[in-house]
mmCIF file of C-alpha atoms and ligand atoms in Angstrom:
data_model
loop_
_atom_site.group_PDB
_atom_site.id
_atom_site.type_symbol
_atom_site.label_atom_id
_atom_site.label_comp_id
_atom_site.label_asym_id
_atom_site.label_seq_id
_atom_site.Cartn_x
_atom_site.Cartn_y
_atom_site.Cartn_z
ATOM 1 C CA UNK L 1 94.217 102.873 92.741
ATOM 2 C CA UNK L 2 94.416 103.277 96.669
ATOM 3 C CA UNK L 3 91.779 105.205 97.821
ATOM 4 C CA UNK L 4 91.905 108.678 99.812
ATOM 5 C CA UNK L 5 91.799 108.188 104.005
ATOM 6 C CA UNK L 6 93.146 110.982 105.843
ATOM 7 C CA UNK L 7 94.734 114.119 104.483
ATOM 8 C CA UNK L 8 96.933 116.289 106.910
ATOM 9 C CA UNK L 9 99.512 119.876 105.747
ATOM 10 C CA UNK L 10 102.329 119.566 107.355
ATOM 11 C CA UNK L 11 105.356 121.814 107.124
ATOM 12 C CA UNK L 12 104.051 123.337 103.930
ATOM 13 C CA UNK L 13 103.733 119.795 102.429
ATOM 14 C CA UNK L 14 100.445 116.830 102.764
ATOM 15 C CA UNK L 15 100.761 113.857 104.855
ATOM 16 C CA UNK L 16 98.358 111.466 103.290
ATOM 17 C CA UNK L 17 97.041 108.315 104.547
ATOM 18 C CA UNK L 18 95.434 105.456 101.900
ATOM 19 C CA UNK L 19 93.953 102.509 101.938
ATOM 20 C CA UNK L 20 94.078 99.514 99.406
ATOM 21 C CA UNK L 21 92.967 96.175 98.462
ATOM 22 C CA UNK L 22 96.120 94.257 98.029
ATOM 23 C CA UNK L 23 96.567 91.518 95.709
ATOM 24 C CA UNK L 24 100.231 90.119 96.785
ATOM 25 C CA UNK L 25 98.515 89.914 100.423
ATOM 26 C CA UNK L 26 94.821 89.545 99.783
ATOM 27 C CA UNK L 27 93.840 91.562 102.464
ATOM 28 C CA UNK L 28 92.753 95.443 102.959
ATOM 29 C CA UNK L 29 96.276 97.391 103.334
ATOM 30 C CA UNK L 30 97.318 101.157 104.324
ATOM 31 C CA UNK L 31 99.525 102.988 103.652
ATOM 32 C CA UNK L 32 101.538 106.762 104.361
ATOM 33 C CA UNK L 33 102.410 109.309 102.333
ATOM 34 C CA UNK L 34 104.312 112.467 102.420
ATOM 35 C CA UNK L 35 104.912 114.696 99.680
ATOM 36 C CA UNK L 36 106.968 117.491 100.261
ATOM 37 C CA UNK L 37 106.160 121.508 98.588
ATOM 38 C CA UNK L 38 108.305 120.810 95.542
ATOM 39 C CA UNK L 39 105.864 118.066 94.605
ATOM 40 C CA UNK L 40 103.388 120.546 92.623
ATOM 41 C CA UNK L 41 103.022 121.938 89.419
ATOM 42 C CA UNK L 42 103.868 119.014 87.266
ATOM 43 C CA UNK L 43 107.425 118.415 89.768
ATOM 44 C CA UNK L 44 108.333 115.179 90.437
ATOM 45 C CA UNK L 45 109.945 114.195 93.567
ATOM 46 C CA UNK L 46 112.261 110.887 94.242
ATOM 47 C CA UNK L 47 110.909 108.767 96.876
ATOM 48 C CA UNK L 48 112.245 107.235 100.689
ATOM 49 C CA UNK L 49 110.919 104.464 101.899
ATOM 50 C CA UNK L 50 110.685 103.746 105.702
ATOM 51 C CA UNK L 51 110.453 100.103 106.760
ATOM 52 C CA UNK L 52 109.187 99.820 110.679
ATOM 53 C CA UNK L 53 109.866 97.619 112.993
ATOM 54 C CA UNK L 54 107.406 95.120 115.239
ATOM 55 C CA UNK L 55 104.083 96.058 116.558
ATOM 56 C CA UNK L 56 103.950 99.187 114.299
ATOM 57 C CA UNK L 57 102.094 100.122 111.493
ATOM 58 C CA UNK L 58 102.624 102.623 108.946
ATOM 59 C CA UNK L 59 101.053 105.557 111.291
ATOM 60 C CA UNK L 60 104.518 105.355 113.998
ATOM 61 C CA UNK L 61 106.774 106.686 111.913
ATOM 62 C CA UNK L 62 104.263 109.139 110.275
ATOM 63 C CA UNK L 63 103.683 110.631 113.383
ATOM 64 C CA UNK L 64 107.178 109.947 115.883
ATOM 65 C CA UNK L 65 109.730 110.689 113.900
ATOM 66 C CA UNK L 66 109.496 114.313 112.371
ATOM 67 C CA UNK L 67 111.149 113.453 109.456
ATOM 68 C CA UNK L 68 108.478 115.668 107.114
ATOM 69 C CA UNK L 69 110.576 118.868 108.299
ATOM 70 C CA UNK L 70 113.749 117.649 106.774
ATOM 71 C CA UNK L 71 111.742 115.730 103.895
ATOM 72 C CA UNK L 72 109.978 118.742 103.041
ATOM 73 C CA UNK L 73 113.338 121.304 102.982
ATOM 74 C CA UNK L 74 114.699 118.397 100.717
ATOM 75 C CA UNK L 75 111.916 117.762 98.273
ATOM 76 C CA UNK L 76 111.436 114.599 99.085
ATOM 77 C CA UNK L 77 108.670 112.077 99.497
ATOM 78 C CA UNK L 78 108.645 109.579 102.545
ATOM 79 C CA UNK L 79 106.098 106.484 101.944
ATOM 80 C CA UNK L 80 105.881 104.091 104.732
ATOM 81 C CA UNK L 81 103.152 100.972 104.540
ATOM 82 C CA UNK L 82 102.566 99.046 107.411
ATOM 83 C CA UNK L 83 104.455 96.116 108.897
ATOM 84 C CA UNK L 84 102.648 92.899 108.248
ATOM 85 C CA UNK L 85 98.803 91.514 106.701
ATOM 86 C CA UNK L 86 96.258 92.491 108.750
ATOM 87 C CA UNK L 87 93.202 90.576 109.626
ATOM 88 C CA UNK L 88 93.919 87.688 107.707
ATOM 89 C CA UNK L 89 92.139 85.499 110.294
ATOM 90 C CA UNK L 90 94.909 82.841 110.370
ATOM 91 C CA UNK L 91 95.040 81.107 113.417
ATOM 92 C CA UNK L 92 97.513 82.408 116.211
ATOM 93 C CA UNK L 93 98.247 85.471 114.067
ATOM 94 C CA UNK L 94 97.536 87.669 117.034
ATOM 95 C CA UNK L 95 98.958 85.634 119.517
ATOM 96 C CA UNK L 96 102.753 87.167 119.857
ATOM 97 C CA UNK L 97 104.060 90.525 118.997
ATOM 98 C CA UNK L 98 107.311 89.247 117.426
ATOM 99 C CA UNK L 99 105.639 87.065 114.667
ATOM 100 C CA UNK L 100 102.383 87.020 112.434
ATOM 101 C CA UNK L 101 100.215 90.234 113.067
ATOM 102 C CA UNK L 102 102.818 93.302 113.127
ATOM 103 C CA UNK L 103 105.404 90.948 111.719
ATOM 104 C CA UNK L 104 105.812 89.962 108.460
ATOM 105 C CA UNK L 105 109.851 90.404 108.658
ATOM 106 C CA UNK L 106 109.892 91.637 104.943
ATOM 107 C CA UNK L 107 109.941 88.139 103.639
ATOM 108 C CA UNK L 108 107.326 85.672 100.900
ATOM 109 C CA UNK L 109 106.189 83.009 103.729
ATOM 110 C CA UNK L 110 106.110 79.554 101.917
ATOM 111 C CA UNK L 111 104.707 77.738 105.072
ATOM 112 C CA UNK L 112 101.236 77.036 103.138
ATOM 113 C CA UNK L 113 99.722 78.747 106.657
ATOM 114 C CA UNK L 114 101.292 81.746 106.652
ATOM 115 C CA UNK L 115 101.306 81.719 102.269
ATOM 116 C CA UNK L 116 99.299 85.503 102.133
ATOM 117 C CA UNK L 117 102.974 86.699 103.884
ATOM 118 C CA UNK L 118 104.310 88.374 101.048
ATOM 119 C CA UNK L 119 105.648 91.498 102.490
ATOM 120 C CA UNK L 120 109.181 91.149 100.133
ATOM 121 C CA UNK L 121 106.640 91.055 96.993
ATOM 122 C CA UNK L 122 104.214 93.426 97.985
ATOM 123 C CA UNK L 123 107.287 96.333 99.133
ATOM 124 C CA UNK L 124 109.288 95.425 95.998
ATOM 125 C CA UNK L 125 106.382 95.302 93.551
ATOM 126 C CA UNK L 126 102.872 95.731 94.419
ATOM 127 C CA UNK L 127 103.643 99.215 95.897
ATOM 128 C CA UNK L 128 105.831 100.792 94.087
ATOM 129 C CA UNK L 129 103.457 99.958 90.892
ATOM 130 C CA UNK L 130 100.358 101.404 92.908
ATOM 131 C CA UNK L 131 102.489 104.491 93.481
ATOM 132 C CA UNK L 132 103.353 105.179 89.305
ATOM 133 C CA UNK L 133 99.864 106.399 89.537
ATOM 134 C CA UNK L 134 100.747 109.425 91.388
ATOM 135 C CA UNK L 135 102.084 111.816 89.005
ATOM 136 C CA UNK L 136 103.874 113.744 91.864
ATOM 137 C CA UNK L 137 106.053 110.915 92.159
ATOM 138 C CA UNK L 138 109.138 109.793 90.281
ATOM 139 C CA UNK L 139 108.873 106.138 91.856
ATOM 140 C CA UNK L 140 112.046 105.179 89.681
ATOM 141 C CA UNK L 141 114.378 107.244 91.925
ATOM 142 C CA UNK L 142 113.968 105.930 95.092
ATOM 143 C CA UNK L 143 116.102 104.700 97.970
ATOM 144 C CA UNK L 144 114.658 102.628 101.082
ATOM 145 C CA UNK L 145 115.189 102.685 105.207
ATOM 146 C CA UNK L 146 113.828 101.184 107.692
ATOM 147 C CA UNK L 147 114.016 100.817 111.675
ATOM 148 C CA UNK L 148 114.548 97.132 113.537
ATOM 149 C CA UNK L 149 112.717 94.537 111.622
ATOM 150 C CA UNK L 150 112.396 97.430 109.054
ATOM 151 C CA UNK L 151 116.116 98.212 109.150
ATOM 152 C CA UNK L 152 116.734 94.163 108.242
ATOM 153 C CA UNK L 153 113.969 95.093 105.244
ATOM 154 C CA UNK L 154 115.738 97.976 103.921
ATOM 155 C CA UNK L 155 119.134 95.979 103.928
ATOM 156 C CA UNK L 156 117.426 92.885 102.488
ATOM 157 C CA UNK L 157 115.482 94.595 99.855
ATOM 158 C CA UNK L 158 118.542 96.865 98.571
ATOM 159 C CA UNK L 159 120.905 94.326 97.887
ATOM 160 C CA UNK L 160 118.244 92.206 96.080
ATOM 161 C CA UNK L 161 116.413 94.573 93.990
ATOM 162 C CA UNK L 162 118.715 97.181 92.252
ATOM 163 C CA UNK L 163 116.047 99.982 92.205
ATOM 164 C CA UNK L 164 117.700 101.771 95.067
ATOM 165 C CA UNK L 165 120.239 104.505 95.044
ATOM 166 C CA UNK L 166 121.283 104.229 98.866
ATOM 167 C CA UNK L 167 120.086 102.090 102.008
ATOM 168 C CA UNK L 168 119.896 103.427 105.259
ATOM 169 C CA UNK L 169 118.639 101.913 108.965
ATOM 170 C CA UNK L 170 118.311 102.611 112.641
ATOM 171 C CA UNK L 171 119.250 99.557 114.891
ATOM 172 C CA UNK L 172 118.671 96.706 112.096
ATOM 173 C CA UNK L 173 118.523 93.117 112.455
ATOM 174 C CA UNK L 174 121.716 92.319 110.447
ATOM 175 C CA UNK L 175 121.941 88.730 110.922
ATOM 176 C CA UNK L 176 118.578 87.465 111.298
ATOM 177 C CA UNK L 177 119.552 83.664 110.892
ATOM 178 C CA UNK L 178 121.382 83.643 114.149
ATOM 179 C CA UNK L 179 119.538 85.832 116.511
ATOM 180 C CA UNK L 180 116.223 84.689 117.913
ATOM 181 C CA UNK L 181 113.359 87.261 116.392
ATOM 182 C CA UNK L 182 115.158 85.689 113.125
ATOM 183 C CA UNK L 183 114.971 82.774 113.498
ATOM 184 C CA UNK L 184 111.382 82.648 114.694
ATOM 185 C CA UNK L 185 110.378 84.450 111.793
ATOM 186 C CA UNK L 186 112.381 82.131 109.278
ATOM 187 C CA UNK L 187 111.385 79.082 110.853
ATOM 188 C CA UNK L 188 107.358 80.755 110.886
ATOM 189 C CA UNK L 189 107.005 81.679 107.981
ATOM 190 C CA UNK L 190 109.814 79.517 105.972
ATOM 191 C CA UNK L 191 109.177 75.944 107.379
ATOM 192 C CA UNK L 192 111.193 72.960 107.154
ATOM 193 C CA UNK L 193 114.874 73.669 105.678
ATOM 194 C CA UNK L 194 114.726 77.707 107.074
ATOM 195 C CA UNK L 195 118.255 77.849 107.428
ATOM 196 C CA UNK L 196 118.919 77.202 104.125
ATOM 197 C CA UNK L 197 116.024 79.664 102.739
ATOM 198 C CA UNK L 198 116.780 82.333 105.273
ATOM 199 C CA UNK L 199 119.909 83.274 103.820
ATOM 200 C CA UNK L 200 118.396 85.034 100.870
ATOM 201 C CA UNK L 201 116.411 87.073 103.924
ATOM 202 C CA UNK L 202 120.008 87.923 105.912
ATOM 203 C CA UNK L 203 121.851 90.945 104.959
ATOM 204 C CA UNK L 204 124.643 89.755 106.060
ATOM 205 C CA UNK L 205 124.457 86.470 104.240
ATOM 206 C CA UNK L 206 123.492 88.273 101.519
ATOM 207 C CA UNK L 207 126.232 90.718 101.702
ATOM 208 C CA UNK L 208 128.851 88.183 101.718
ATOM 209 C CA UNK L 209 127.690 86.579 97.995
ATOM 210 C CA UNK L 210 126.817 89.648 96.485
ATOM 211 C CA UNK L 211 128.566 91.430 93.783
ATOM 212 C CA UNK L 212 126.722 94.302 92.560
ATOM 213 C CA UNK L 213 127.658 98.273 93.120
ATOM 214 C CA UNK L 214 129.133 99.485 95.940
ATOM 215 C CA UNK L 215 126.190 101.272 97.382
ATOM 216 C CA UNK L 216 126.147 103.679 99.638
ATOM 217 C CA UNK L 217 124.815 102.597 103.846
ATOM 218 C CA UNK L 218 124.156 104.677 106.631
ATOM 219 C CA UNK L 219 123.005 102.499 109.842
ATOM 220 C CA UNK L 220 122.875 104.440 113.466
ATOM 221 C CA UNK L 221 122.322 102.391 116.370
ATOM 222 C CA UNK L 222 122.292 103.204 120.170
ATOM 223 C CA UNK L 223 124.702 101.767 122.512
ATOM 224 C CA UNK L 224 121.634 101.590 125.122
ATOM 225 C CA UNK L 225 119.897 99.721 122.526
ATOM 226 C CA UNK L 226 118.119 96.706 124.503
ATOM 227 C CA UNK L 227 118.089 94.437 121.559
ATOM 228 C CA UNK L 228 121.768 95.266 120.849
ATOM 229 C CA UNK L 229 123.629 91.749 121.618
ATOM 230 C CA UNK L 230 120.491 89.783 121.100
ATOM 231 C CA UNK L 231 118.984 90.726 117.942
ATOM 232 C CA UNK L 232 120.793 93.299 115.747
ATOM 233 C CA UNK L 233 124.658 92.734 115.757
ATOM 234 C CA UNK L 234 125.403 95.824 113.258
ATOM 235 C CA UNK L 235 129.220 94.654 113.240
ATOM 236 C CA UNK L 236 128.895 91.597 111.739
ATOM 237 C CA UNK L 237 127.037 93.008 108.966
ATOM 238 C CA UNK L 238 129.830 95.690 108.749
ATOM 239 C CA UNK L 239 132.579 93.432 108.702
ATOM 240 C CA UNK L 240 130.842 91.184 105.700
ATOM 241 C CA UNK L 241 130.146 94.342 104.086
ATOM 242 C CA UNK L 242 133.951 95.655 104.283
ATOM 243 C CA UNK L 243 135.199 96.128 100.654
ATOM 244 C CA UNK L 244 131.519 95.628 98.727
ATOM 245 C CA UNK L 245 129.211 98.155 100.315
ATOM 246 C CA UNK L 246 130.243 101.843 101.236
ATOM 247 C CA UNK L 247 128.779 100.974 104.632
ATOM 248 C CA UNK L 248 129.189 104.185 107.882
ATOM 249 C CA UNK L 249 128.060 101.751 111.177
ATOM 250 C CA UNK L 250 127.499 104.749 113.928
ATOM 251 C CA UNK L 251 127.038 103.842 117.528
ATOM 252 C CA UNK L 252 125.370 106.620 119.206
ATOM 253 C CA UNK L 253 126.346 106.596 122.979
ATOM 254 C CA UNK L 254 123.301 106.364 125.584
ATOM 255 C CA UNK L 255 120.495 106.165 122.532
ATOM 256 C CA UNK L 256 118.016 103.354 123.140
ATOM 257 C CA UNK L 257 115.396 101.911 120.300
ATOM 258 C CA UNK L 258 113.277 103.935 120.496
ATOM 259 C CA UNK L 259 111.463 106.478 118.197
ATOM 260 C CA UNK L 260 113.416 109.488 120.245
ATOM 261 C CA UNK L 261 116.535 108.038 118.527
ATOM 262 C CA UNK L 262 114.997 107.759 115.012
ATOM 263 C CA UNK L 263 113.906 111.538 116.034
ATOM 264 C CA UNK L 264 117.268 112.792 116.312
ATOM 265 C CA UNK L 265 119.486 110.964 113.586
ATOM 266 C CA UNK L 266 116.531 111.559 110.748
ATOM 267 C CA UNK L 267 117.904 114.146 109.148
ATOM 268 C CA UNK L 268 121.299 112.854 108.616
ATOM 269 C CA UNK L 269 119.426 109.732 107.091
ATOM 270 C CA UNK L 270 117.553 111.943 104.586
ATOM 271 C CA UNK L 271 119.945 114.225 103.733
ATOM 272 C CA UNK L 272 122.084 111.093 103.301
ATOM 273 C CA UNK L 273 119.378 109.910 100.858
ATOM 274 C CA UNK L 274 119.023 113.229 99.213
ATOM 275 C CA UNK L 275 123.002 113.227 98.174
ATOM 276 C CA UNK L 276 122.509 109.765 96.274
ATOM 277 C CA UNK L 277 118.862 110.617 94.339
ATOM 278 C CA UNK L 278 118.860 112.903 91.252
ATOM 279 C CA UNK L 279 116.346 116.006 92.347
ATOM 280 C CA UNK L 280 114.579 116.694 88.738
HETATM 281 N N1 GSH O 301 107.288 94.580 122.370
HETATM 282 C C1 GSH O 301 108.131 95.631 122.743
HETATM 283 C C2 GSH O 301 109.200 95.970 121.731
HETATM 284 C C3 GSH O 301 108.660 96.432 120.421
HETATM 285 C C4 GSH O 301 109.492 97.515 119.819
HETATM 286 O O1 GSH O 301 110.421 98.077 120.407
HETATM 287 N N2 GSH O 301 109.113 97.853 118.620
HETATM 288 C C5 GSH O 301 109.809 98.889 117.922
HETATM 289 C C6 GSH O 301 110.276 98.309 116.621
HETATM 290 S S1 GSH O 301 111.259 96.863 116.889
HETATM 291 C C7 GSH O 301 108.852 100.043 117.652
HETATM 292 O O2 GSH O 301 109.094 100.809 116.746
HETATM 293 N N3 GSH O 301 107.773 100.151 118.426
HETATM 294 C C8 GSH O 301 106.724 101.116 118.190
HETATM 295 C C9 GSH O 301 106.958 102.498 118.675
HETATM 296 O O3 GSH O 301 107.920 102.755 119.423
HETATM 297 O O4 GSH O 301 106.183 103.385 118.267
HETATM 298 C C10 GSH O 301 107.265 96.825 122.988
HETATM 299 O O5 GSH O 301 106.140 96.875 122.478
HETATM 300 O O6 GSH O 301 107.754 97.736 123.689
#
């Protein structure tokens, strides 16, 4: 089991910070936690899971966005693990903010290199099998969201693994094969033939095959978003989604990409979240 770090209350409910050896990655991992006031007494609470973006790890959210207010009012726990391996010692791994360190793009690397990338395996399994051994947590009910590179995650992960109720993002990377933090990534960490493998990593790729339930998608992004033309293009993903997903693509006028956006739209993203999990 992860071990103990840091416990802090907050808003009647504990922000907790572990640490863990992980086996998908092979290196020493953290992770956050927040479980809400409902989670005691034998209660068990469903789970959100917040994906972040470049250069952060899972202590930015914990501590920018102020989501435990709203998470705590709705009896729900918030996990959010960090972003990428760490200390791996791979050569150039520190070199660029965008790729390696900070950036594992929520994918299994296949580059031999780069193999201990398993950020898709270790979200998807090792995690969510580390967290069944908190008894405050009903892991099974769960829905996932992420910001950026974590918004492209949440997307990615939903519509592959059926595990979660509803998806929601701030200022995702919808079409990561065409847009250049993408395709670095994919080319990184996928090798020879990436445009081929990257399409099970694209949401919108993957949106236009897939065939399961219509879930339900919130995504806000900010019309002063810097990385708006470049890297996120939220309409294309809306457009392949029209008819298969129950996807609501807000543009907020004059928000940027930062964590004051994230700030302001949280609560509509949890209370979103709440609607679609089953409170026990
Ligand atoms: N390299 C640029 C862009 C990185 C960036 O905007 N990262 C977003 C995710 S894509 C973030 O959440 N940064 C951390 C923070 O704002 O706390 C920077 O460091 O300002």
């Amino acid at each position: 089991m992860a071990e103990l770090v840091k416990t802090n209350k907050m808003f009647g409910g504990l922000v907790k910070r572990y640490a863990h050896q992980s086996t998908q990655l092979g290196c020493k991992m953290h992770f956050s936690l927040f479980t809400p006031p409902a989670a005691t007494n034998g209660n068990k609470v469903p789970v959100v899971y917040f994906l972040s973006g470049l250069t952060c790890t899972d202590e930015n959210f914990t501590q920018k966005s102020g989501a435990q207010r709203k998470a705590a009012e709705l009896g729900l726990a918030l996990v959010a693990p960090d972003t990428s391996p760490r200390g791996l010692g791979i050569e150039g791994e520190d070199e660029s903010w965008d790729f390696g360190t900070g950036a594992g793009f929520y994918l299994d690397a296949t580059v031999d290199k780069w193999r201990q990338y398993r950020m898709y395996s270790y979200i998807t399994e090792e995690l969510p099998a580390l967290l069944r051994s908190l008894p405050e947590l009903d892991v099974d009910n769960a829905s996932i969201m992420g910001h950026s590179m974590g918004g492209h995650g949440a997307l990615v992960i939903g519509l592959t693994k059926p595990t979660y109720k509803s998806i929601s993002a701030f200022a995702p990377i919808c079409n990561p094969s065409v847009v250049p933090w993408g395709q670095k990534a994919f080319e990184g960490y996928l090798g020879e033939g990436w445009q081929e493998a990257g399409k099970r990593y694209d949401a919108t790729e993957l949106v236009r095959q897939y065939n399961g339930p219509v879930l339900p998608v919130l995504m806000d992004t900010g019309t002063d978003d810097d990385f708006l033309e470049k890297q996120l293009h939220p309409w294309t993903f809306e457009k392949a989604a029209s008819g298969k997903l129950e996807v609501e693509n807000r543009m907020q006028p004059q928000y940027d990409h930062s964590y004051y956006t994230i700030a302001t739209f949280i609560d509509d993203h949890l209370a979103f979240h709440a609607k679609h999990l089953t409170s026990s």
